Amino acid sequence: MGLRVKVLATLVLVMFATLTTRLWFLQVLAAEQFKREAKDNAVRLIEVPAPRGVINDVNGEPLVDNRASVVITINRQALGDQTERVLFDLSQLLDVPADELGSRLDDPRYYVFSPIPVAIDVPKRVAYYIKEHWIDFPGVDVLQVPVRRYPSGSVGAHVLGYLGQVSKDKLKDPGFADYEPGDLVGVSGVESYYERDLAGTQGLVKYRVNSAGRNLGRIGEEQPPVAGNDVTLTIDARTQELTEGSLKAGIEHARTLVESESGYLKANAGAAVVLDPQTGAIEAMASFPSFDPSVFTRSISENEFKRRFGWARGRPLLNRAIQGQYPPGSTYKPFVAASALQREIVTTGHYYPCPGTWTAPFDESDPDAMQYVFNNWTAADLGSMTIATALAKSCDTIFYPMGYRYWDLFYVNDDELANDVVSHEPMQRDLGAFGFGSQTRVDLSFEQDGRVPDAEWKKTIHDLYPESFPEGEWFPGDFILMTIGQGDTLVTPLQLATAFGALENDGKICVPHVLDRVVAPDETVVREYQQNCRRVRIDERHLRYVRDALTGTVTGGGTAGAAFAGFPFDAVWVAGKTGTAEVDPKQDYSWFAAMTAGGGQEHVVVVLVEQGGHGATTAAPIARHIIEGIYGLEFSQFTDIEGTD
């Protein structure tokens, strides 16, 4: 036993001696050699961008796809104290001023540690030079990446949207848990709303690099990127281009017109929507001024962003079709009339006077009682007429008494019933049934609610902003002004188009949408849009009466008769409503909403022009031009139209 213990002890001592000798060799004799090898064996993981899915129009024509581009990026942290020299050298190669490169480098949308793209579509000779002289360009990298391409230019820019760096708020969202700072995501439009469909899965490549970052070769297997799904829209590229062109041409013509003492019309902005009333499919959506989404394929400085997209340029990134909130003017009257017919405030067989002014009822026994006089859009006495004619001629003084009757019949001033006041506001409920005052739930980001004011809203807004809204009590005048789409009423152009779709469709109102289907890279259909429609609780007889009445707007003595003079109504049925909204201290806003049918097609066309004057002057001719293009009719010319509501 003693011998065995001695042998074991000897073996242990030998092993420890051997281990100690080996450690001494590695740490002392071979230290420098292994330091050099460690420097040469660092591994860098490079993410390979995945091509985003293609966005197609309803006919399969690509509106947004991808192309390969050589991009130069700069990492600000890696520049150190060589920023000025590197920017100067790059400016000589790229023929771009160094201060412009510096401005792009200071883009606040990027984190300090994120590579910032400062130039795209770089010539190959420049890319090769930078790669060969990499030691002279610290922090500079040359990449070949897929970038967005727009085959039709800026057509549909507001619907399509654009890309930008993922925000800090989104990075906190669990839905973006797999995103990292610096990743590009959709910022607006379809690019934003369908981000999860369009974004592919990034690939991964491993490289061995030395301490200076020089590539020593690829190691391991490459994980290839997976392209995103393609998205097909309901947008028709031809109709979209027609709508944008008509809106722009009509606005430019309006600026040559003079209306009363306000001088030339400013016509500074506008929007137009073309909608399929049967399905809610949006066939075109235009907003003016527009923008070029390809600008966002590279970094831009804060000053350039303000110069291109600020107030001075009319805020072109704003999609006025869903984000603009405006008083609807007389385009609201068809829905007020439908509600009044439903509530038996008016009837279809009665004739109502249409004087130049209307005085609200007051206590004649009280000498101090104030008299409130409301003007028609024309000072002329148009005589007595039915509700149908009142819609065609847009008689304000027939609608004012409707508003007062809502007050007189339904509104309660008794303090004991104050908490139940909502049940006494049937006009608001009927207007809400058409979709006013709430989002349409269109599949686009940043849609606004609009507003159907009521007693609760007025009290709340007064409590919040007493100086801007000095009156917190609901008055008869609030109902009266609402009947002609004024007061505190606000709508978006898309809300109005959706409501007119219900009017054309016998009360069937559909959620508007731009998605048709999503298709995987292997052409498998991932999903298709499912229609979402409901019924408006207004008697179909009343809806048909109002719809038929609006054919008189575009013919004979209707307010848009001059704008549609010579139109081939035997080929295409058209009904519509003009609107002239007062927005003090600005010039009037011009509206026109049309319903059409012909050749098996049905469409709703809504046009708004800010500071465009009367509805018949600017918006109606634009709508006519769009309708002519949709149905393949001969185009009419924009001419001077007498100002009618």
XYZ file of C-alpha atoms in Angstrom:
645
model
C 0.000 0.000 0.000
C 2.825 2.411 0.851
C 4.443 1.817 -2.536
C 1.211 2.547 -4.339
C 0.767 5.813 -2.479
C 4.317 6.853 -3.390
C 3.702 6.049 -7.088
C 0.410 8.006 -7.098
C 2.030 10.988 -5.416
C 4.836 10.908 -7.972
C 2.330 10.876 -10.851
C 0.414 13.820 -9.386
C 3.621 15.807 -8.993
C 4.658 15.040 -12.575
C 1.241 16.086 -13.883
C 1.293 19.376 -11.977
C 4.857 20.001 -13.179
C 3.822 19.337 -16.762
C 0.762 21.604 -16.458
C 2.797 24.376 -14.849
C 5.442 24.112 -17.560
C 2.751 24.318 -20.269
C 1.109 27.351 -18.678
C 4.515 29.031 -18.372
C 5.169 28.308 -22.050
C 1.790 29.721 -23.187
C 1.877 32.799 -20.999
C 5.542 33.712 -21.325
C 7.352 32.156 -24.266
C 4.404 32.051 -26.766
C 2.469 35.081 -25.482
C 3.312 37.391 -28.367
C 2.552 34.755 -30.985
C -0.905 34.014 -29.579
C -1.679 37.718 -29.193
C -1.087 38.109 -32.901
C -3.260 35.099 -33.724
C -6.067 36.316 -31.442
C -6.059 39.638 -33.238
C -6.363 37.820 -36.536
C -9.208 35.569 -35.422
C -11.965 38.027 -34.397
C -15.359 37.194 -35.885
C -17.764 39.811 -37.229
C -21.419 39.044 -37.924
C -22.764 40.936 -40.939
C -26.514 41.208 -41.461
C -27.608 40.911 -45.082
C -30.651 43.146 -45.763
C -33.705 41.289 -47.005
C -35.542 42.707 -50.015
C -38.885 44.166 -48.964
C -41.997 42.864 -50.624
C -43.218 44.488 -53.829
C -46.317 46.721 -53.707
C -48.531 46.213 -56.770
C -51.652 47.930 -58.023
C -54.888 46.027 -58.539
C -53.779 44.944 -62.023
C -50.409 43.620 -60.849
C -48.440 46.655 -62.008
C -45.588 47.350 -59.554
C -45.899 50.650 -57.725
C -42.911 49.973 -55.456
C -40.210 47.363 -55.962
C -36.494 47.027 -55.246
C -33.234 47.587 -57.041
C -29.637 46.994 -56.066
C -27.701 50.091 -55.107
C -24.148 50.747 -53.959
C -24.442 52.757 -50.747
C -21.796 54.535 -48.704
C -22.365 54.582 -44.952
C -20.438 56.346 -42.213
C -20.233 55.347 -38.556
C -19.781 58.538 -36.565
C -18.198 56.751 -33.607
C -15.459 55.251 -35.782
C -14.453 58.575 -37.349
C -12.733 59.860 -34.243
C -10.964 63.157 -34.867
C -10.765 62.571 -38.629
C -14.294 63.675 -39.478
C -13.366 66.778 -41.470
C -10.637 65.039 -43.459
C -12.769 62.018 -44.299
C -15.721 64.164 -45.358
C -13.459 66.311 -47.520
C -11.931 63.252 -49.228
C -15.386 61.761 -49.813
C -16.673 65.041 -51.206
C -13.895 64.992 -53.802
C -14.768 61.445 -54.830
C -18.551 61.925 -54.861
C -18.585 65.506 -56.177
C -20.832 66.459 -53.265
C -20.003 69.444 -51.017
C -18.436 68.383 -47.732
C -20.940 70.454 -45.726
C -23.812 68.607 -47.428
C -22.264 65.258 -46.456
C -21.851 66.624 -42.949
C -25.516 67.594 -42.814
C -26.539 64.107 -43.905
C -24.225 62.665 -41.274
C -26.025 64.733 -38.621
C -29.408 63.248 -39.538
C -31.203 63.135 -36.139
C -33.172 60.049 -37.150
C -30.081 57.844 -36.688
C -28.411 56.737 -33.484
C -24.814 57.789 -32.874
C -23.617 54.203 -33.264
C -25.666 53.463 -36.391
C -24.063 53.499 -39.856
C -25.665 56.394 -41.723
C -26.192 56.191 -45.495
C -24.846 59.411 -46.968
C -24.796 58.489 -50.657
C -26.650 55.996 -52.822
C -26.048 54.786 -56.365
C -22.336 55.358 -55.928
C -20.251 54.693 -59.095
C -18.275 51.452 -59.010
C -14.957 53.248 -59.487
C -15.609 55.205 -56.264
C -16.634 52.066 -54.397
C -13.485 50.238 -55.531
C -11.263 53.159 -54.558
C -12.695 53.324 -51.025
C -12.323 49.569 -50.571
C -8.717 49.640 -51.803
C -7.854 52.573 -49.541
C -9.947 51.463 -46.575
C -7.282 52.549 -44.090
C -7.757 56.174 -45.226
C -11.521 56.033 -44.621
C -12.128 54.931 -41.024
C -15.810 54.397 -40.273
C -16.694 54.393 -43.988
C -18.253 51.301 -45.481
C -19.421 50.404 -48.988
C -22.456 48.146 -49.226
C -24.644 46.790 -51.969
C -28.182 46.838 -50.634
C -31.717 46.692 -52.038
C -33.392 50.100 -52.025
C -36.924 51.078 -52.933
C -37.686 51.881 -56.569
C -40.789 53.712 -57.786
C -41.532 52.781 -61.419
C -44.315 55.390 -61.650
C -42.419 58.132 -59.872
C -44.378 59.888 -57.149
C -47.760 58.466 -58.226
C -49.598 57.279 -55.122
C -46.917 58.604 -52.754
C -49.316 59.239 -49.859
C -50.889 55.799 -50.146
C -47.557 53.997 -50.531
C -45.684 55.916 -47.841
C -41.938 55.806 -47.271
C -39.235 54.202 -45.121
C -37.201 55.557 -42.255
C -35.141 54.403 -39.290
C -37.131 52.599 -36.611
C -38.009 55.041 -33.834
C -37.183 54.654 -30.145
C -40.896 54.364 -29.337
C -41.334 51.475 -31.772
C -38.305 49.703 -30.345
C -40.134 49.666 -27.000
C -43.167 48.082 -28.676
C -43.255 44.263 -28.271
C -44.364 44.076 -31.898
C -40.909 45.341 -32.919
C -38.911 43.118 -30.548
C -36.910 41.645 -33.434
C -35.852 45.084 -34.737
C -32.607 46.816 -33.844
C -31.603 50.495 -33.832
C -30.855 51.592 -37.364
C -33.250 49.172 -39.053
C -35.497 50.666 -41.736
C -39.269 50.410 -41.298
C -42.336 51.875 -42.927
C -43.053 55.359 -41.596
C -46.351 56.070 -43.334
C -48.866 54.668 -45.793
C -48.898 51.029 -46.866
C -45.191 50.717 -46.022
C -46.087 51.389 -42.381
C -49.463 49.667 -42.056
C -48.264 46.436 -43.698
C -44.717 46.529 -42.310
C -44.919 42.990 -40.943
C -45.916 41.649 -44.356
C -43.450 43.647 -46.424
C -40.391 43.244 -44.203
C -38.418 40.111 -44.937
C -35.983 38.241 -42.688
C -32.399 39.464 -42.710
C -29.615 37.081 -43.634
C -26.388 36.562 -41.710
C -22.751 36.102 -42.819
C -19.720 35.492 -40.567
C -16.348 37.016 -41.420
C -12.956 36.698 -39.752
C -11.424 40.135 -39.296
C -8.283 41.519 -37.721
C -8.126 44.190 -35.053
C -8.242 46.905 -37.692
C -11.457 45.452 -39.080
C -9.876 44.138 -42.267
C -11.765 41.217 -43.770
C -9.770 37.986 -43.644
C -12.434 35.841 -45.299
C -15.834 34.288 -44.750
C -16.278 31.480 -42.211
C -19.125 29.075 -41.621
C -22.326 28.774 -43.611
C -24.229 31.801 -44.843
C -27.818 32.318 -43.650
C -29.491 33.792 -46.741
C -32.072 36.605 -46.384
C -35.752 35.872 -46.985
C -37.685 38.412 -49.067
C -40.864 39.963 -47.687
C -44.365 39.238 -48.938
C -45.789 41.150 -51.882
C -48.823 43.352 -51.242
C -51.423 43.929 -53.952
C -53.609 47.005 -53.510
C -57.054 48.040 -54.696
C -55.408 51.158 -56.132
C -55.566 51.350 -59.929
C -52.371 53.010 -61.183
C -54.143 54.589 -64.156
C -56.972 55.980 -62.022
C -54.482 57.152 -59.410
C -52.440 59.052 -61.996
C -55.640 60.490 -63.500
C -56.861 61.652 -60.091
C -53.561 63.255 -59.116
C -53.225 64.955 -62.510
C -56.812 66.251 -62.461
C -56.435 67.598 -58.923
C -53.189 69.385 -59.748
C -54.502 70.815 -63.037
C -57.732 72.008 -61.412
C -55.855 73.692 -58.578
C -53.500 75.440 -60.985
C -56.489 76.676 -63.011
C -58.241 77.904 -59.864
C -55.267 80.148 -59.087
C -56.072 82.111 -62.233
C -59.606 82.895 -61.028
C -60.846 85.864 -59.026
C -63.760 85.525 -56.621
C -65.317 88.705 -55.177
C -63.195 91.037 -53.060
C -60.787 88.300 -51.889
C -58.858 88.485 -55.159
C -57.218 85.526 -56.849
C -57.978 82.165 -55.316
C -55.054 80.774 -53.376
C -56.061 77.128 -53.960
C -53.066 76.040 -51.911
C -53.908 72.386 -51.263
C -56.471 69.674 -51.842
C -57.444 66.026 -51.824
C -59.437 63.599 -53.957
C -60.767 60.083 -53.408
C -62.209 57.515 -55.829
C -64.098 54.715 -54.087
C -66.017 51.586 -55.086
C -69.266 51.910 -53.074
C -70.079 48.213 -53.363
C -66.922 47.014 -51.612
C -65.229 50.028 -50.029
C -62.174 49.472 -52.250
C -60.174 52.682 -52.677
C -59.261 52.994 -56.346
C -57.387 56.288 -56.014
C -56.416 58.638 -53.205
C -54.627 61.895 -53.966
C -53.307 64.668 -51.771
C -51.824 67.922 -53.016
C -49.060 68.993 -52.676
C -47.372 65.623 -53.004
C -43.781 64.421 -52.543
C -41.158 62.152 -54.070
C -40.744 59.051 -51.838
C -37.408 58.182 -53.460
C -35.876 61.061 -51.473
C -36.027 58.826 -48.402
C -33.776 56.157 -49.903
C -30.828 58.149 -48.538
C -30.160 60.186 -45.450
C -31.294 63.801 -45.492
C -30.338 66.594 -43.148
C -32.795 68.281 -40.814
C -32.541 71.488 -42.839
C -33.237 69.632 -46.082
C -36.221 67.915 -44.443
C -37.695 71.248 -43.390
C -36.967 72.776 -46.786
C -38.693 69.955 -48.669
C -41.539 69.097 -46.314
C -42.180 72.071 -44.036
C -44.956 74.658 -43.876
C -43.360 76.725 -46.618
C -43.963 73.839 -49.046
C -47.513 73.227 -47.823
C -46.654 70.189 -45.662
C -46.595 67.720 -48.567
C -46.186 64.669 -46.299
C -49.686 65.271 -44.892
C -52.243 62.929 -46.459
C -55.164 65.348 -46.548
C -57.577 62.628 -47.654
C -57.441 60.982 -44.215
C -55.598 63.506 -42.023
C -57.190 66.754 -43.165
C -60.269 67.745 -41.122
C -62.545 70.321 -42.730
C -66.058 71.763 -42.397
C -68.011 69.923 -45.121
C -70.276 72.803 -46.121
C -73.345 71.820 -48.117
C -71.998 68.336 -48.941
C -73.407 67.525 -45.482
C -76.972 68.391 -46.487
C -77.915 65.020 -48.046
C -77.301 63.289 -44.724
C -79.091 65.965 -42.717
C -82.036 65.639 -45.134
C -82.072 61.844 -44.729
C -82.132 62.256 -40.955
C -84.889 64.908 -41.117
C -86.993 62.650 -43.341
C -86.457 59.740 -40.963
C -87.496 61.903 -37.971
C -90.498 63.321 -39.901
C -89.200 66.854 -39.503
C -89.751 67.323 -43.247
C -91.649 65.358 -45.882
C -91.082 64.651 -49.558
C -94.421 66.089 -50.708
C -94.292 69.484 -49.030
C -93.034 72.762 -50.527
C -90.788 74.981 -48.400
C -89.900 78.668 -48.943
C -86.302 79.532 -49.908
C -85.827 83.242 -49.090
C -82.507 85.084 -49.048
C -82.479 85.122 -45.223
C -84.099 83.248 -42.373
C -84.652 84.576 -38.856
C -84.589 82.110 -35.983
C -87.724 82.139 -33.777
C -87.531 84.475 -30.817
C -89.814 85.769 -28.063
C -91.607 88.672 -29.729
C -93.069 89.782 -26.382
C -89.568 90.457 -25.091
C -88.272 93.766 -26.504
C -84.715 92.799 -25.563
C -84.836 89.416 -27.278
C -82.035 89.054 -29.813
C -82.904 88.220 -33.388
C -80.550 85.883 -35.199
C -80.597 86.161 -38.979
C -79.032 83.434 -41.131
C -78.206 84.104 -44.790
C -78.687 81.858 -47.780
C -75.678 81.396 -50.084
C -77.505 83.714 -52.511
C -79.446 86.836 -51.597
C -82.157 86.011 -54.143
C -85.531 84.612 -53.098
C -85.694 81.283 -54.939
C -89.375 80.696 -54.136
C -90.948 77.526 -52.736
C -89.565 74.087 -53.508
C -89.440 70.480 -52.388
C -86.600 68.987 -50.359
C -85.296 67.422 -53.586
C -85.032 70.820 -55.260
C -83.595 72.303 -52.072
C -80.759 69.776 -52.319
C -80.167 70.439 -56.019
C -80.171 74.221 -55.503
C -78.511 73.919 -52.073
C -81.000 76.205 -50.310
C -79.599 77.032 -46.871
C -82.775 78.733 -45.665
C -84.737 75.496 -45.996
C -82.186 73.613 -43.912
C -81.872 76.198 -41.126
C -85.433 75.516 -39.852
C -84.618 71.789 -39.775
C -81.854 72.506 -37.284
C -84.144 74.582 -35.134
C -86.758 71.806 -35.144
C -84.163 69.362 -33.798
C -83.686 71.763 -30.908
C -87.381 72.351 -30.421
C -88.436 68.702 -30.622
C -85.593 66.769 -29.072
C -83.298 68.955 -27.016
C -84.078 69.225 -23.290
C -82.979 72.139 -21.119
C -84.339 70.679 -17.901
C -81.445 70.309 -15.452
C -82.896 67.038 -14.194
C -82.454 65.521 -17.644
C -79.055 67.022 -18.363
C -77.320 63.674 -17.916
C -79.627 62.128 -20.506
C -79.055 64.788 -23.143
C -77.464 62.325 -25.590
C -80.812 60.602 -26.096
C -82.169 63.926 -27.301
C -79.604 64.351 -30.080
C -80.911 62.134 -32.901
C -79.234 64.242 -35.600
C -75.827 63.413 -34.161
C -76.713 59.723 -33.956
C -77.922 59.650 -37.565
C -74.809 61.449 -38.808
C -72.649 59.079 -36.795
C -74.396 56.146 -38.487
C -72.980 57.386 -41.798
C -69.495 57.265 -40.286
C -69.030 60.929 -39.409
C -67.205 61.742 -36.185
C -65.170 58.516 -36.071
C -62.392 56.890 -38.052
C -63.415 54.892 -41.099
C -60.860 52.220 -40.029
C -59.104 52.426 -43.362
C -55.885 50.404 -43.475
C -53.621 53.448 -43.509
C -51.852 55.086 -40.574
C -52.675 58.405 -38.891
C -56.345 58.673 -39.902
C -58.241 61.444 -38.079
C -61.709 61.243 -36.483
C -63.428 64.338 -37.790
C -66.109 65.756 -35.491
C -69.868 65.636 -34.993
C -70.265 68.201 -32.191
C -72.749 67.685 -29.401
C -73.517 69.190 -26.004
C -70.992 67.031 -24.177
C -68.191 67.895 -26.605
C -68.966 71.604 -26.422
C -68.885 71.634 -22.633
C -65.658 69.616 -22.539
C -63.837 71.769 -25.094
C -64.976 74.919 -23.279
C -63.594 73.609 -19.979
C -60.276 72.778 -21.635
C -59.905 75.905 -23.785
C -62.184 78.630 -22.380
C -60.545 81.422 -24.387
C -60.806 79.686 -27.763
C -64.277 78.257 -26.982
C -65.953 80.874 -24.744
C -69.399 79.225 -24.919
C -69.889 75.917 -23.152
C -73.655 75.668 -23.511
C -75.434 74.051 -26.463
C -77.659 76.500 -28.375
C -80.206 76.246 -31.203
C -77.615 77.899 -33.447
C -75.348 74.869 -33.038
C -78.013 72.661 -34.621
C -78.798 75.299 -37.243
C -75.185 75.636 -38.422
C -74.709 71.874 -38.398
C -77.448 71.463 -41.027
C -75.268 73.237 -43.599
C -71.987 71.607 -42.522
C -70.639 74.586 -40.613
C -70.136 75.458 -36.958
C -67.833 72.969 -35.254
C -68.466 70.144 -37.720
C -65.386 68.535 -39.292
C -65.000 65.669 -41.769
C -62.194 64.071 -43.734
C -62.535 63.586 -47.507
C -62.482 59.803 -47.013
C -65.306 59.974 -44.454
C -67.408 61.923 -46.940
C -66.633 59.446 -49.733
C -67.613 56.527 -47.488
C -70.894 58.222 -46.549
C -71.765 58.934 -50.197
C -70.957 55.280 -50.895
C -73.705 54.335 -48.435
C -76.067 56.800 -50.123
C -75.412 55.247 -53.547
C -75.577 51.731 -52.111
C -79.055 51.933 -50.464
C -77.585 52.309 -46.988
C -74.880 49.635 -47.193
C -71.736 51.266 -45.827
C -68.386 49.494 -46.217
C -65.099 50.030 -44.419
C -62.768 51.606 -47.004
C -59.556 49.731 -47.699
C -56.487 49.695 -49.956
C -55.482 46.043 -49.457
C -56.534 43.448 -51.988
C -54.279 40.526 -51.039
C -50.901 39.512 -49.612
C -48.778 37.044 -51.604
C -45.693 35.147 -50.400
C -42.465 35.022 -52.479
C -43.477 31.541 -53.698
C -46.720 33.126 -55.024
C -48.863 31.523 -52.324
C -51.749 33.779 -51.295
C -51.205 34.529 -47.605
C -54.577 36.266 -47.182
C -57.169 38.296 -49.023
C -59.101 41.298 -47.766
C -62.485 40.409 -46.324
C -65.209 43.000 -46.888
C -66.631 44.646 -43.794
C -70.007 46.260 -44.474
C -73.085 47.158 -42.437
C -76.454 48.858 -42.874
C -77.263 52.459 -41.991
C -80.457 52.636 -39.940
C -82.212 55.043 -42.261
C -85.221 53.945 -44.313
C -84.119 53.005 -47.834
C -86.974 55.096 -49.275
C -85.466 58.227 -47.795
C -81.987 57.320 -49.008
C -83.232 56.713 -52.559
C -85.175 59.982 -52.488
C -82.070 61.932 -51.480
C -79.875 60.104 -54.000
C -82.286 60.752 -56.864
C -82.600 64.386 -55.808
C -78.859 64.860 -56.237
C -79.111 64.186 -59.974
C -80.616 67.667 -60.132
C -77.365 69.164 -58.822
C -75.505 68.461 -62.070
C -78.355 69.300 -64.477
C -80.659 72.207 -65.199
C -80.699 74.779 -62.439
C -78.575 72.749 -60.008
C -75.529 74.318 -58.395
C -73.152 72.204 -60.531
C -75.195 72.519 -63.729
C -72.662 74.835 -65.371
C -69.725 72.637 -64.324
C -71.373 69.614 -66.003
C -72.758 71.394 -69.056
C -72.582 69.089 -72.087
C -71.798 65.995 -70.039
C -73.120 62.757 -71.669
C -75.542 61.698 -68.944
C -77.049 59.144 -71.308
C -73.763 57.208 -71.063
C -72.881 57.788 -67.407
C -75.286 58.492 -64.548
C -74.029 61.192 -62.192
C -75.487 62.626 -58.999
C -73.625 64.888 -56.640
C -73.465 67.747 -54.204
C -71.477 70.963 -54.157
C -70.159 72.462 -50.966
C -68.668 75.835 -50.075
C -67.210 75.838 -46.567
C -66.336 79.016 -44.701
C -63.012 78.848 -42.867
C -62.359 82.352 -41.539
C -60.100 84.184 -42.108
C -59.178 82.099 -45.166
C -60.920 81.960 -48.502
C -63.766 79.481 -48.872
C -62.988 75.787 -49.261
C -64.401 74.097 -52.359
C -66.099 70.664 -52.190
C -67.783 68.324 -54.621
C -68.996 64.778 -53.976
C -70.271 62.653 -56.868
C -71.860 59.234 -57.325
C -71.521 57.629 -60.762
C -72.650 54.531 -62.632
C -72.125 53.325 -66.186
C -70.795 50.360 -68.130
C -71.179 48.085 -65.134
C -69.043 50.349 -62.947
C -69.992 52.377 -59.880
C -67.754 54.964 -58.281
C -67.817 57.690 -55.670
C -65.596 60.693 -56.387
C -64.931 63.309 -53.709
C -62.805 66.417 -54.271
C -61.730 69.105 -51.814
C -59.659 72.205 -52.584
C -58.515 74.410 -49.719
C -59.214 78.066 -50.490
C -60.668 77.035 -53.833
C -63.783 79.200 -53.634
C -67.251 77.865 -54.368
C -67.899 74.174 -54.843
C -69.017 74.657 -58.437
C -66.002 76.804 -59.271
C -63.100 74.462 -58.518
C -64.001 71.079 -57.023
C -66.867 70.192 -59.405
C -64.808 70.639 -62.620
C -62.013 68.508 -61.109
C -64.498 65.762 -60.228
C -65.922 65.910 -63.754
C -62.441 65.521 -65.217
C -61.818 62.443 -63.051
C -65.179 60.919 -64.019
C -64.481 61.505 -67.710
C -61.146 59.727 -67.411
C -62.574 56.768 -65.504
C -65.271 56.127 -68.109
C -63.119 56.896 -71.138
C -65.077 60.017 -72.128
C -63.706 63.015 -73.967
C -62.068 65.391 -71.525
C -63.661 68.782 -70.955
C -61.587 71.916 -70.449
C -61.253 73.778 -67.173
C -63.181 77.026 -67.620
C -64.430 79.869 -65.452
C -67.560 78.703 -63.596
C -69.869 81.134 -61.840
C -69.601 80.813 -58.081
C -72.494 78.762 -56.713
C -72.589 76.719 -53.537
